[in-house]
PDB file of C-alpha atoms in Angstrom:
ATOM      1  CA  ALA D 145      12.309 -13.786 -18.893  1.00  0.00           C
ATOM      2  CA  SER D 146      14.078 -11.882 -21.583  1.00  0.00           C
ATOM      3  CA  MET D 147      17.425 -13.311 -22.637  1.00  0.00           C
ATOM      4  CA  ALA D 148      18.732  -9.726 -22.899  1.00  0.00           C
ATOM      5  CA  ARG D 149      18.552  -9.359 -19.141  1.00  0.00           C
ATOM      6  CA  THR D 150      21.146 -10.290 -16.600  1.00  0.00           C
ATOM      7  CA  SER D 151      20.826 -13.717 -14.990  1.00  0.00           C
ATOM      8  CA  PRO D 152      18.430 -14.159 -12.032  1.00  0.00           C
ATOM      9  CA  THR D 153      19.755 -12.965  -8.710  1.00  0.00           C
ATOM     10  CA  SER D 154      22.191 -15.383  -7.126  1.00  0.00           C
ATOM     11  CA  GLY D 155      22.680 -15.845  -3.396  1.00  0.00           C
ATOM     12  CA  LEU D 156      25.683 -13.503  -3.332  1.00  0.00           C
ATOM     13  CA  ALA D 157      23.870 -10.935  -5.433  1.00  0.00           C
ATOM     14  CA  ALA D 158      20.896 -11.112  -3.109  1.00  0.00           C
ATOM     15  CA  CYS D 159      23.173 -10.349  -0.151  1.00  0.00           C
ATOM     16  CA  ALA D 160      24.588  -7.333  -2.003  1.00  0.00           C
ATOM     17  CA  PHE D 161      21.081  -6.196  -2.838  1.00  0.00           C
ATOM     18  CA  ILE D 162      20.014  -6.335   0.830  1.00  0.00           C
ATOM     19  CA  ALA D 163      23.217  -4.533   1.857  1.00  0.00           C
ATOM     20  CA  SER D 164      22.409  -1.698  -0.584  1.00  0.00           C
ATOM     21  CA  PHE D 165      19.072  -1.261   1.227  1.00  0.00           C
ATOM     22  CA  THR D 166      20.935  -0.831   4.526  1.00  0.00           C
ATOM     23  CA  ALA D 167      23.487   1.577   3.130  1.00  0.00           C
ATOM     24  CA  ALA D 168      20.839   3.777   1.483  1.00  0.00           C
ATOM     25  CA  ALA D 169      18.634   3.922   4.576  1.00  0.00           C
ATOM     26  CA  ALA D 170      20.800   6.669   6.047  1.00  0.00           C
ATOM     27  CA  GLN D 171      19.337   9.110   3.517  1.00  0.00           C
ATOM     28  CA  ALA D 172      16.476  10.998   5.166  1.00  0.00           C
ATOM     29  CA  ALA D 173      13.844  10.850   2.398  1.00  0.00           C
ATOM     30  CA  PRO D 174      11.034   8.514   1.436  1.00  0.00           C
ATOM     31  CA  ALA D 175      12.404   5.369  -0.196  1.00  0.00           C
ATOM     32  CA  MET D 176      12.757   5.087  -3.963  1.00  0.00           C
ATOM     33  CA  TRP D 177      14.400   2.521  -6.227  1.00  0.00           C
ATOM     34  CA  ARG D 178      15.558   2.515  -9.878  1.00  0.00           C
ATOM     35  CA  VAL D 179      14.938  -0.653 -11.879  1.00  0.00           C
ATOM     36  CA  THR D 180      16.567  -0.971 -15.314  1.00  0.00           C
ATOM     37  CA  SER D 181      16.440  -3.201 -18.363  1.00  0.00           C
ATOM     38  CA  PRO D 182      18.343  -2.716 -21.619  1.00  0.00           C
ATOM     39  CA  THR D 183      15.547  -0.551 -23.016  1.00  0.00           C
ATOM     40  CA  ALA D 184      13.628   0.909 -20.098  1.00  0.00           C
ATOM     41  CA  GLU D 185      13.830   2.087 -16.515  1.00  0.00           C
ATOM     42  CA  VAL D 186      11.192   2.172 -13.777  1.00  0.00           C
ATOM     43  CA  TYR D 187      11.373   4.182 -10.569  1.00  0.00           C
ATOM     44  CA  LEU D 188       9.570   2.627  -7.598  1.00  0.00           C
ATOM     45  CA  PHE D 189       8.387   5.139  -5.015  1.00  0.00           C
ATOM     46  CA  GLY D 190       6.703   3.994  -1.784  1.00  0.00           C
ATOM     47  CA  THR D 191       3.944   6.403  -0.803  1.00  0.00           C
ATOM     48  CA  LEU D 192       1.968   7.160   2.339  1.00  0.00           C
ATOM     49  CA  HIS D 193      -1.681   7.588   1.478  1.00  0.00           C
ATOM     50  CA  ALA D 194      -2.517  10.276   4.052  1.00  0.00           C
ATOM     51  CA  LEU D 195      -0.137  13.049   5.158  1.00  0.00           C
ATOM     52  CA  GLN D 196      -0.133  16.313   7.065  1.00  0.00           C
ATOM     53  CA  PRO D 197      -0.765  19.155   4.592  1.00  0.00           C
ATOM     54  CA  GLY D 198       2.555  20.738   5.501  1.00  0.00           C
ATOM     55  CA  ASP D 199       4.708  17.659   5.057  1.00  0.00           C
ATOM     56  CA  ARG D 200       7.556  18.213   2.623  1.00  0.00           C
ATOM     57  CA  TRP D 201       8.298  14.839   1.075  1.00  0.00           C
ATOM     58  CA  ARG D 202       9.312  15.737  -2.477  1.00  0.00           C
ATOM     59  CA  THR D 203      13.011  15.764  -3.261  1.00  0.00           C
ATOM     60  CA  SER D 204      15.106  16.718  -6.259  1.00  0.00           C
ATOM     61  CA  ALA D 205      15.576  12.997  -7.017  1.00  0.00           C
ATOM     62  CA  TYR D 206      11.844  12.355  -7.045  1.00  0.00           C
ATOM     63  CA  ASP D 207      11.173  15.480  -9.128  1.00  0.00           C
ATOM     64  CA  ALA D 208      13.801  14.361 -11.628  1.00  0.00           C
ATOM     65  CA  ALA D 209      12.229  10.924 -11.916  1.00  0.00           C
ATOM     66  CA  TYR D 210       8.773  12.487 -12.356  1.00  0.00           C
ATOM     67  CA  ALA D 211      10.020  14.899 -15.026  1.00  0.00           C
ATOM     68  CA  ALA D 212      11.688  12.113 -16.997  1.00  0.00           C
ATOM     69  CA  ALA D 213       8.748   9.686 -16.754  1.00  0.00           C
ATOM     70  CA  ARG D 214       6.596   9.189 -19.814  1.00  0.00           C
ATOM     71  CA  LYS D 215       4.125   7.086 -17.750  1.00  0.00           C
ATOM     72  CA  VAL D 216       3.126   7.455 -14.100  1.00  0.00           C
ATOM     73  CA  TRP D 217       1.630   4.483 -12.245  1.00  0.00           C
ATOM     74  CA  PHE D 218      -0.694   4.377  -9.232  1.00  0.00           C
ATOM     75  CA  GLU D 219      -2.446   1.618  -7.297  1.00  0.00           C
ATOM     76  CA  ALA D 220      -5.873   2.749  -8.523  1.00  0.00           C
ATOM     77  CA  ASP D 221      -7.529   5.704 -10.254  1.00  0.00           C
ATOM     78  CA  LEU D 222      -8.144   8.022  -7.304  1.00  0.00           C
ATOM     79  CA  GLY D 223     -10.058  10.364  -9.604  1.00  0.00           C
ATOM     80  CA  THR D 224     -12.975   7.881  -9.443  1.00  0.00           C
ATOM     81  CA  ALA D 225     -13.066   7.877  -5.624  1.00  0.00           C
ATOM     82  CA  ASP D 226     -16.055  10.218  -5.312  1.00  0.00           C
ATOM     83  CA  PRO D 227     -18.476   9.501  -2.390  1.00  0.00           C
ATOM     84  CA  ALA D 228     -21.212   8.101  -4.623  1.00  0.00           C
ATOM     85  CA  THR D 229     -18.893   5.594  -6.315  1.00  0.00           C
ATOM     86  CA  VAL D 230     -17.266   4.524  -3.061  1.00  0.00           C
ATOM     87  CA  GLY D 231     -20.685   4.154  -1.412  1.00  0.00           C
ATOM     88  CA  LEU D 232     -21.888   1.918  -4.243  1.00  0.00           C
ATOM     89  CA  ILE D 233     -18.773  -0.267  -3.994  1.00  0.00           C
ATOM     90  CA  VAL D 234     -19.096  -0.562  -0.195  1.00  0.00           C
ATOM     91  CA  SER D 235     -22.783  -1.498  -0.504  1.00  0.00           C
ATOM     92  CA  ARG D 236     -21.867  -4.197  -3.002  1.00  0.00           C
ATOM     93  CA  TYR D 237     -18.835  -5.738  -1.246  1.00  0.00           C
ATOM     94  CA  GLY D 238     -18.709  -4.352   2.285  1.00  0.00           C
ATOM     95  CA  VAL D 239     -22.160  -5.073   3.704  1.00  0.00           C
ATOM     96  CA  ASP D 240     -23.547  -8.261   5.242  1.00  0.00           C
ATOM     97  CA  PRO D 241     -27.314  -7.869   5.802  1.00  0.00           C
ATOM     98  CA  ALA D 242     -27.659 -11.418   7.113  1.00  0.00           C
ATOM     99  CA  ARG D 243     -25.056 -11.407   9.927  1.00  0.00           C
ATOM    100  CA  GLY D 244     -23.914  -8.271  11.702  1.00  0.00           C
ATOM    101  CA  LEU D 245     -20.608  -7.534  13.345  1.00  0.00           C
ATOM    102  CA  SER D 246     -22.020  -8.388  16.788  1.00  0.00           C
ATOM    103  CA  GLN D 247     -22.501 -11.981  15.615  1.00  0.00           C
ATOM    104  CA  LYS D 248     -18.954 -12.300  14.295  1.00  0.00           C
ATOM    105  CA  LEU D 249     -16.779 -10.690  16.970  1.00  0.00           C
ATOM    106  CA  ARG D 250     -15.628 -12.246  20.223  1.00  0.00           C
ATOM    107  CA  PRO D 251     -17.341 -10.713  23.270  1.00  0.00           C
ATOM    108  CA  ALA D 252     -14.212  -8.823  24.402  1.00  0.00           C
ATOM    109  CA  ASP D 253     -13.670  -7.410  20.928  1.00  0.00           C
ATOM    110  CA  LEU D 254     -17.320  -6.426  20.607  1.00  0.00           C
ATOM    111  CA  LYS D 255     -17.193  -4.650  23.956  1.00  0.00           C
ATOM    112  CA  ALA D 256     -14.113  -2.721  22.839  1.00  0.00           C
ATOM    113  CA  LEU D 257     -15.729  -1.830  19.508  1.00  0.00           C
ATOM    114  CA  ARG D 258     -18.782  -0.434  21.291  1.00  0.00           C
ATOM    115  CA  GLY D 259     -16.425   1.921  23.085  1.00  0.00           C
ATOM    116  CA  GLU D 260     -14.921   3.071  19.775  1.00  0.00           C
ATOM    117  CA  ALA D 261     -17.919   3.448  17.489  1.00  0.00           C
ATOM    118  CA  ASP D 262     -21.714   3.694  17.229  1.00  0.00           C
ATOM    119  CA  MET D 263     -22.701   0.104  16.588  1.00  0.00           C
ATOM    120  CA  ALA D 264     -26.020   1.173  15.028  1.00  0.00           C
ATOM    121  CA  ARG D 265     -24.073   2.817  12.232  1.00  0.00           C
ATOM    122  CA  ILE D 266     -21.590   0.013  11.510  1.00  0.00           C
ATOM    123  CA  GLU D 267     -23.373  -3.207  12.559  1.00  0.00           C
ATOM    124  CA  HIS D 268     -24.226  -4.018   8.923  1.00  0.00           C
ATOM    125  CA  LEU D 269     -20.663  -3.675   7.671  1.00  0.00           C
ATOM    126  CA  ARG D 270     -18.441  -6.589   6.912  1.00  0.00           C
ATOM    127  CA  PRO D 271     -15.405  -6.725   9.236  1.00  0.00           C
ATOM    128  CA  TRP D 272     -12.951  -5.563   6.549  1.00  0.00           C
ATOM    129  CA  ALA D 273     -15.039  -2.466   5.757  1.00  0.00           C
ATOM    130  CA  ALA D 274     -15.372  -1.556   9.434  1.00  0.00           C
ATOM    131  CA  ALA D 275     -11.637  -2.072   9.941  1.00  0.00           C
ATOM    132  CA  LEU D 276     -10.701   0.244   7.072  1.00  0.00           C
ATOM    133  CA  MET D 277     -13.023   2.926   8.382  1.00  0.00           C
ATOM    134  CA  LEU D 278     -11.777   2.697  11.965  1.00  0.00           C
ATOM    135  CA  SER D 279      -8.099   2.486  11.000  1.00  0.00           C
ATOM    136  CA  MET D 280      -8.187   5.913   9.365  1.00  0.00           C
ATOM    137  CA  ARG D 281      -9.759   7.693  12.329  1.00  0.00           C
ATOM    138  CA  PRO D 282      -6.562   8.280  14.368  1.00  0.00           C
ATOM    139  CA  VAL D 283      -4.740   9.443  11.224  1.00  0.00           C
ATOM    140  CA  LEU D 284      -7.385  11.978  10.272  1.00  0.00           C
ATOM    141  CA  ALA D 285      -7.814  13.066  13.899  1.00  0.00           C
ATOM    142  CA  LYS D 286      -4.141  14.115  13.925  1.00  0.00           C
ATOM    143  CA  GLY D 287      -4.719  16.344  10.906  1.00  0.00           C
ATOM    144  CA  ALA D 288      -3.503  14.087   8.110  1.00  0.00           C
ATOM    145  CA  LYS D 289      -5.535  14.210   4.929  1.00  0.00           C
ATOM    146  CA  VAL D 290      -5.824  11.795   2.007  1.00  0.00           C
ATOM    147  CA  GLU D 291      -5.882  14.847  -0.299  1.00  0.00           C
ATOM    148  CA  ALA D 292      -2.396  15.729   1.022  1.00  0.00           C
ATOM    149  CA  GLY D 293      -1.100  12.172   0.588  1.00  0.00           C
ATOM    150  CA  ALA D 294       1.622  11.518  -1.955  1.00  0.00           C
ATOM    151  CA  ASP D 295      -0.720   9.457  -4.203  1.00  0.00           C
ATOM    152  CA  MET D 296      -3.311  12.212  -4.548  1.00  0.00           C
ATOM    153  CA  ALA D 297      -0.737  15.013  -4.928  1.00  0.00           C
ATOM    154  CA  VAL D 298       1.001  13.254  -7.792  1.00  0.00           C
ATOM    155  CA  THR D 299      -2.311  12.182  -9.364  1.00  0.00           C
ATOM    156  CA  ARG D 300      -3.391  15.818  -9.510  1.00  0.00           C
ATOM    157  CA  GLN D 301      -0.069  16.847 -11.013  1.00  0.00           C
ATOM    158  CA  ALA D 302      -0.109  14.086 -13.602  1.00  0.00           C
ATOM    159  CA  ARG D 303      -3.689  14.885 -14.612  1.00  0.00           C
ATOM    160  CA  ALA D 304      -2.866  18.559 -14.988  1.00  0.00           C
ATOM    161  CA  GLY D 305       0.230  17.784 -17.088  1.00  0.00           C
ATOM    162  CA  ASP D 306       0.883  15.701 -20.158  1.00  0.00           C
ATOM    163  CA  LYS D 307       1.726  12.465 -18.362  1.00  0.00           C
ATOM    164  CA  GLU D 308       0.262   9.099 -19.359  1.00  0.00           C
ATOM    165  CA  ILE D 309      -1.400   7.647 -16.270  1.00  0.00           C
ATOM    166  CA  ALA D 310      -1.586   3.897 -15.623  1.00  0.00           C
ATOM    167  CA  VAL D 311      -3.173   2.010 -12.713  1.00  0.00           C
ATOM    168  CA  PHE D 312      -2.721  -1.526 -11.426  1.00  0.00           C
ATOM    169  CA  GLU D 313      -6.289  -1.911 -10.098  1.00  0.00           C
ATOM    170  CA  THR D 314      -9.733  -0.373  -9.937  1.00  0.00           C
ATOM    171  CA  LEU D 315     -11.418   0.586  -6.682  1.00  0.00           C
ATOM    172  CA  GLU D 316     -13.736  -2.367  -7.267  1.00  0.00           C
ATOM    173  CA  ASP D 317     -10.748  -4.694  -7.645  1.00  0.00           C
ATOM    174  CA  GLN D 318      -9.566  -3.585  -4.231  1.00  0.00           C
ATOM    175  CA  ALA D 319     -12.975  -4.119  -2.657  1.00  0.00           C
ATOM    176  CA  ARG D 320     -13.204  -7.575  -4.203  1.00  0.00           C
ATOM    177  CA  MET D 321      -9.783  -8.383  -2.742  1.00  0.00           C
ATOM    178  CA  PHE D 322     -10.978  -7.595   0.771  1.00  0.00           C
ATOM    179  CA  SER D 323     -14.354  -9.267   0.296  1.00  0.00           C
ATOM    180  CA  GLY D 324     -12.611 -12.455  -0.845  1.00  0.00           C
ATOM    181  CA  LEU D 325     -10.819 -12.833   2.511  1.00  0.00           C
ATOM    182  CA  PRO D 326     -11.767 -15.795   4.692  1.00  0.00           C
ATOM    183  CA  GLU D 327     -14.031 -14.584   7.493  1.00  0.00           C
ATOM    184  CA  PRO D 328     -11.490 -15.373  10.283  1.00  0.00           C
ATOM    185  CA  ALA D 329      -8.944 -13.133   8.560  1.00  0.00           C
ATOM    186  CA  GLU D 330     -11.481 -10.342   8.232  1.00  0.00           C
ATOM    187  CA  VAL D 331     -12.495 -10.666  11.899  1.00  0.00           C
ATOM    188  CA  GLN D 332      -8.876 -10.681  13.072  1.00  0.00           C
ATOM    189  CA  TYR D 333      -8.138  -7.642  10.967  1.00  0.00           C
ATOM    190  CA  LEU D 334     -10.974  -5.744  12.664  1.00  0.00           C
ATOM    191  CA  ALA D 335     -10.006  -6.993  16.124  1.00  0.00           C
ATOM    192  CA  ASP D 336      -6.442  -5.767  15.618  1.00  0.00           C
ATOM    193  CA  VAL D 337      -7.651  -2.357  14.502  1.00  0.00           C
ATOM    194  CA  ILE D 338     -10.072  -2.121  17.478  1.00  0.00           C
ATOM    195  CA  HIS D 339      -7.272  -2.746  19.970  1.00  0.00           C
ATOM    196  CA  GLN D 340      -4.418  -0.859  18.308  1.00  0.00           C
ATOM    197  CA  ARG D 341      -4.867   2.371  20.264  1.00  0.00           C
ATOM    198  CA  HIS D 342      -4.871   0.529  23.588  1.00  0.00           C
ATOM    199  CA  ALA D 343      -2.249  -2.126  22.759  1.00  0.00           C
ATOM    200  CA  PRO D 344       0.348  -0.585  20.368  1.00  0.00           C
ATOM    201  CA  ALA D 345       2.271  -3.849  20.134  1.00  0.00           C
ATOM    202  CA  ARG D 346      -0.728  -5.371  18.341  1.00  0.00           C
ATOM    203  CA  ARG D 347      -1.220  -2.505  15.904  1.00  0.00           C
ATOM    204  CA  VAL D 348      -1.828  -3.398  12.268  1.00  0.00           C
ATOM    205  CA  GLY D 349       1.425  -2.319  10.688  1.00  0.00           C
ATOM    206  CA  PHE D 350       0.283  -1.664   7.164  1.00  0.00           C
ATOM    207  CA  GLN D 351      -2.102   1.135   8.180  1.00  0.00           C
ATOM    208  CA  PRO D 352      -0.750   4.659   8.855  1.00  0.00           C
ATOM    209  CA  THR D 353      -2.179   4.940  12.354  1.00  0.00           C
ATOM    210  CA  ALA D 354       0.485   6.924  14.206  1.00  0.00           C
ATOM    211  CA  ALA D 355       2.570  10.083  13.796  1.00  0.00           C
ATOM    212  CA  SER D 356       5.657   7.913  14.250  1.00  0.00           C
ATOM    213  CA  LEU D 357       4.817   5.964  11.119  1.00  0.00           C
ATOM    214  CA  GLU D 358       4.620   9.207   9.130  1.00  0.00           C
ATOM    215  CA  SER D 359       8.000  10.364  10.437  1.00  0.00           C
ATOM    216  CA  GLU D 360       9.561   6.982   9.647  1.00  0.00           C
ATOM    217  CA  TRP D 361       8.187   7.148   6.116  1.00  0.00           C
ATOM    218  CA  LEU D 362       9.538  10.657   5.646  1.00  0.00           C
ATOM    219  CA  ALA D 363      12.950   9.448   6.787  1.00  0.00           C
ATOM    220  CA  GLY D 364      12.908   6.361   4.528  1.00  0.00           C
ATOM    221  CA  ASP D 365      13.367   4.183   7.643  1.00  0.00           C
ATOM    222  CA  LEU D 366      12.828   0.714   6.170  1.00  0.00           C
ATOM    223  CA  ALA D 367      13.968  -1.019   9.349  1.00  0.00           C
ATOM    224  CA  ARG D 368      10.737   0.201  10.986  1.00  0.00           C
ATOM    225  CA  LEU D 369       8.469   0.550   7.980  1.00  0.00           C
ATOM    226  CA  GLY D 370       9.348  -2.725   6.388  1.00  0.00           C
ATOM    227  CA  PRO D 371      10.477  -6.116   7.591  1.00  0.00           C
ATOM    228  CA  GLY D 372       9.208  -5.760  11.125  1.00  0.00           C
ATOM    229  CA  LEU D 373       5.731  -4.529  10.198  1.00  0.00           C
ATOM    230  CA  VAL D 374       5.362  -6.756   7.132  1.00  0.00           C
ATOM    231  CA  GLY D 375       6.750  -9.726   8.963  1.00  0.00           C
ATOM    232  CA  GLU D 376       4.339  -9.152  11.843  1.00  0.00           C
ATOM    233  CA  LEU D 377       1.364  -9.096   9.467  1.00  0.00           C
ATOM    234  CA  ALA D 378       2.570 -12.234   7.636  1.00  0.00           C
ATOM    235  CA  HIS D 379       2.874 -14.040  10.937  1.00  0.00           C
ATOM    236  CA  ASP D 380      -0.297 -12.810  12.650  1.00  0.00           C
ATOM    237  CA  ASN D 381      -2.713 -12.785   9.723  1.00  0.00           C
ATOM    238  CA  PRO D 382      -1.240 -14.724   6.813  1.00  0.00           C
ATOM    239  CA  ASP D 383      -4.412 -14.709   4.696  1.00  0.00           C
ATOM    240  CA  LEU D 384      -4.611 -10.910   4.897  1.00  0.00           C
ATOM    241  CA  TYR D 385      -0.906 -10.598   4.157  1.00  0.00           C
ATOM    242  CA  ASP D 386      -1.235 -12.866   1.132  1.00  0.00           C
ATOM    243  CA  ALA D 387      -4.149 -10.965  -0.316  1.00  0.00           C
ATOM    244  CA  LEU D 388      -3.158  -7.424   0.583  1.00  0.00           C
ATOM    245  CA  LEU D 389       0.558  -7.547  -0.197  1.00  0.00           C
ATOM    246  CA  LYS D 390       1.940 -10.753  -1.667  1.00  0.00           C
ATOM    247  CA  GLN D 391      -0.572 -11.553  -4.474  1.00  0.00           C
ATOM    248  CA  ARG D 392      -0.966  -7.917  -5.478  1.00  0.00           C
ATOM    249  CA  ASN D 393       2.829  -7.455  -5.560  1.00  0.00           C
ATOM    250  CA  LEU D 394       3.224 -10.543  -7.757  1.00  0.00           C
ATOM    251  CA  ALA D 395       0.590  -9.240 -10.167  1.00  0.00           C
ATOM    252  CA  TRP D 396       2.131  -5.776 -10.228  1.00  0.00           C
ATOM    253  CA  ALA D 397       5.643  -7.237 -10.749  1.00  0.00           C
ATOM    254  CA  ALA D 398       4.328  -9.133 -13.773  1.00  0.00           C
ATOM    255  CA  ARG D 399       2.917  -5.932 -15.253  1.00  0.00           C
ATOM    256  CA  LEU D 400       6.166  -4.091 -14.660  1.00  0.00           C
ATOM    257  CA  THR D 401       8.192  -6.961 -16.140  1.00  0.00           C
ATOM    258  CA  ASP D 402       6.199  -6.501 -19.398  1.00  0.00           C
ATOM    259  CA  GLU D 403       6.971  -2.791 -19.260  1.00  0.00           C
ATOM    260  CA  LEU D 404      10.651  -3.308 -18.685  1.00  0.00           C
ATOM    261  CA  ASP D 405      10.966  -6.056 -21.292  1.00  0.00           C
ATOM    262  CA  GLY D 406       8.900  -4.483 -24.047  1.00  0.00           C
ATOM    263  CA  GLY D 407       8.812  -0.811 -23.110  1.00  0.00           C
ATOM    264  CA  PHE D 408      11.133   2.167 -23.504  1.00  0.00           C
ATOM    265  CA  GLY D 409      12.058   5.267 -21.619  1.00  0.00           C
ATOM    266  CA  VAL D 410      11.225   6.069 -17.998  1.00  0.00           C
ATOM    267  CA  GLU D 411       8.218   5.142 -15.887  1.00  0.00           C
ATOM    268  CA  LEU D 412       7.416   6.120 -12.295  1.00  0.00           C
ATOM    269  CA  VAL D 413       5.482   3.867  -9.940  1.00  0.00           C
ATOM    270  CA  ASN D 414       3.756   5.357  -6.875  1.00  0.00           C
ATOM    271  CA  VAL D 415       2.263   2.740  -4.529  1.00  0.00           C
ATOM    272  CA  GLY D 416       2.045   2.230  -0.778  1.00  0.00           C
ATOM    273  CA  ALA D 417       5.428   1.984   0.906  1.00  0.00           C
ATOM    274  CA  LEU D 418       4.840  -1.478   2.357  1.00  0.00           C
ATOM    275  CA  HIS D 419       4.560  -2.859  -1.159  1.00  0.00           C
ATOM    276  CA  MET D 420       8.262  -2.070  -1.502  1.00  0.00           C
ATOM    277  CA  VAL D 421       9.771  -4.052   1.359  1.00  0.00           C
ATOM    278  CA  GLY D 422      10.291  -7.575   2.571  1.00  0.00           C
ATOM    279  CA  PRO D 423      10.784 -10.763   0.570  1.00  0.00           C
ATOM    280  CA  ASP D 424       7.613 -10.150  -1.432  1.00  0.00           C
ATOM    281  CA  GLY D 425       8.259  -6.436  -2.045  1.00  0.00           C
ATOM    282  CA  LEU D 426       8.444  -5.078  -5.586  1.00  0.00           C
ATOM    283  CA  PRO D 427      12.235  -4.333  -5.560  1.00  0.00           C
ATOM    284  CA  THR D 428      13.004  -7.871  -4.427  1.00  0.00           C
ATOM    285  CA  LEU D 429      10.585  -9.443  -6.916  1.00  0.00           C
ATOM    286  CA  LEU D 430      11.996  -7.481  -9.846  1.00  0.00           C
ATOM    287  CA  ALA D 431      15.584  -8.203  -8.791  1.00  0.00           C
ATOM    288  CA  ALA D 432      14.727 -11.902  -8.730  1.00  0.00           C
ATOM    289  CA  ARG D 433      13.512 -11.553 -12.313  1.00  0.00           C
ATOM    290  CA  GLY D 434      17.010 -10.437 -13.318  1.00  0.00           C
ATOM    291  CA  PHE D 435      16.581  -6.685 -13.502  1.00  0.00           C
ATOM    292  CA  LYS D 436      19.147  -4.313 -12.048  1.00  0.00           C
ATOM    293  CA  VAL D 437      17.617  -2.764  -8.941  1.00  0.00           C
ATOM    294  CA  ARG D 438      19.254   0.015  -6.907  1.00  0.00           C
ATOM    295  CA  ARG D 439      17.890   2.128  -4.092  1.00  0.00           C
ATOM    296  CA  VAL D 440      18.440   5.726  -5.095  1.00  0.00           C
ATOM    297  CA  GLN D 441      16.719   7.508  -2.150  1.00  0.00           C
TER     298      GLN D 441
END
């Protein structure tokens, strides 16, 4: 930690930090934070990866942060997500030719899956790959599009402009993360996705599977988007939580610490909204490293 920074967050400071979250939540806009060091500042914006084409999520505060940013960050380079590349990655990390889904799922889950999908088309997939595919169906069926999501919209803008683009991961990194899950965590992930339409209380919170989640994101409602959903995932599937959120957040916080300590000017980070909340969220991790963190939207 840089000696130029403030001291690590104390118990009282942590309480004040959490209170600032609550006070800012009344603002009806997707959540954004400003993180500062003596030489640099980073804006953290929590995105939703698929949105209705008509959704109006941009605000003057976001546009100001974008305009000031010399570097714009994303989870991965979405410009490489063409069908051929994605297909190659799935074939490498998301297929199990030796044991199909019907050999891994419990009978009740398999029966439910047969009612949701053509088993002949997905039998060869690993549970995580089938879960990702199925989880997006309700979103896309309601008219949301990945192309209209905040990540893709800002990626297009940054590519068309003069912004430096940085990414935390490659698409292959993300596939390796899922493929490294213990099989029980993969199977539970798929089982939760299979049943989420019929048992909303069991829905997998980190996937945008309902119109209500989109409206909560647009309103910056962290009480619903954050601790409840993240806490549910951490409790119900700790291995998935650790790989999907905690370990990635720790790695990203380390990258941003280097930027804040050794960098200059303004940077803007655009990653999924659930990477921003809870005890392992980016604002909390960076505050614990001694940076000044304030929710600005």
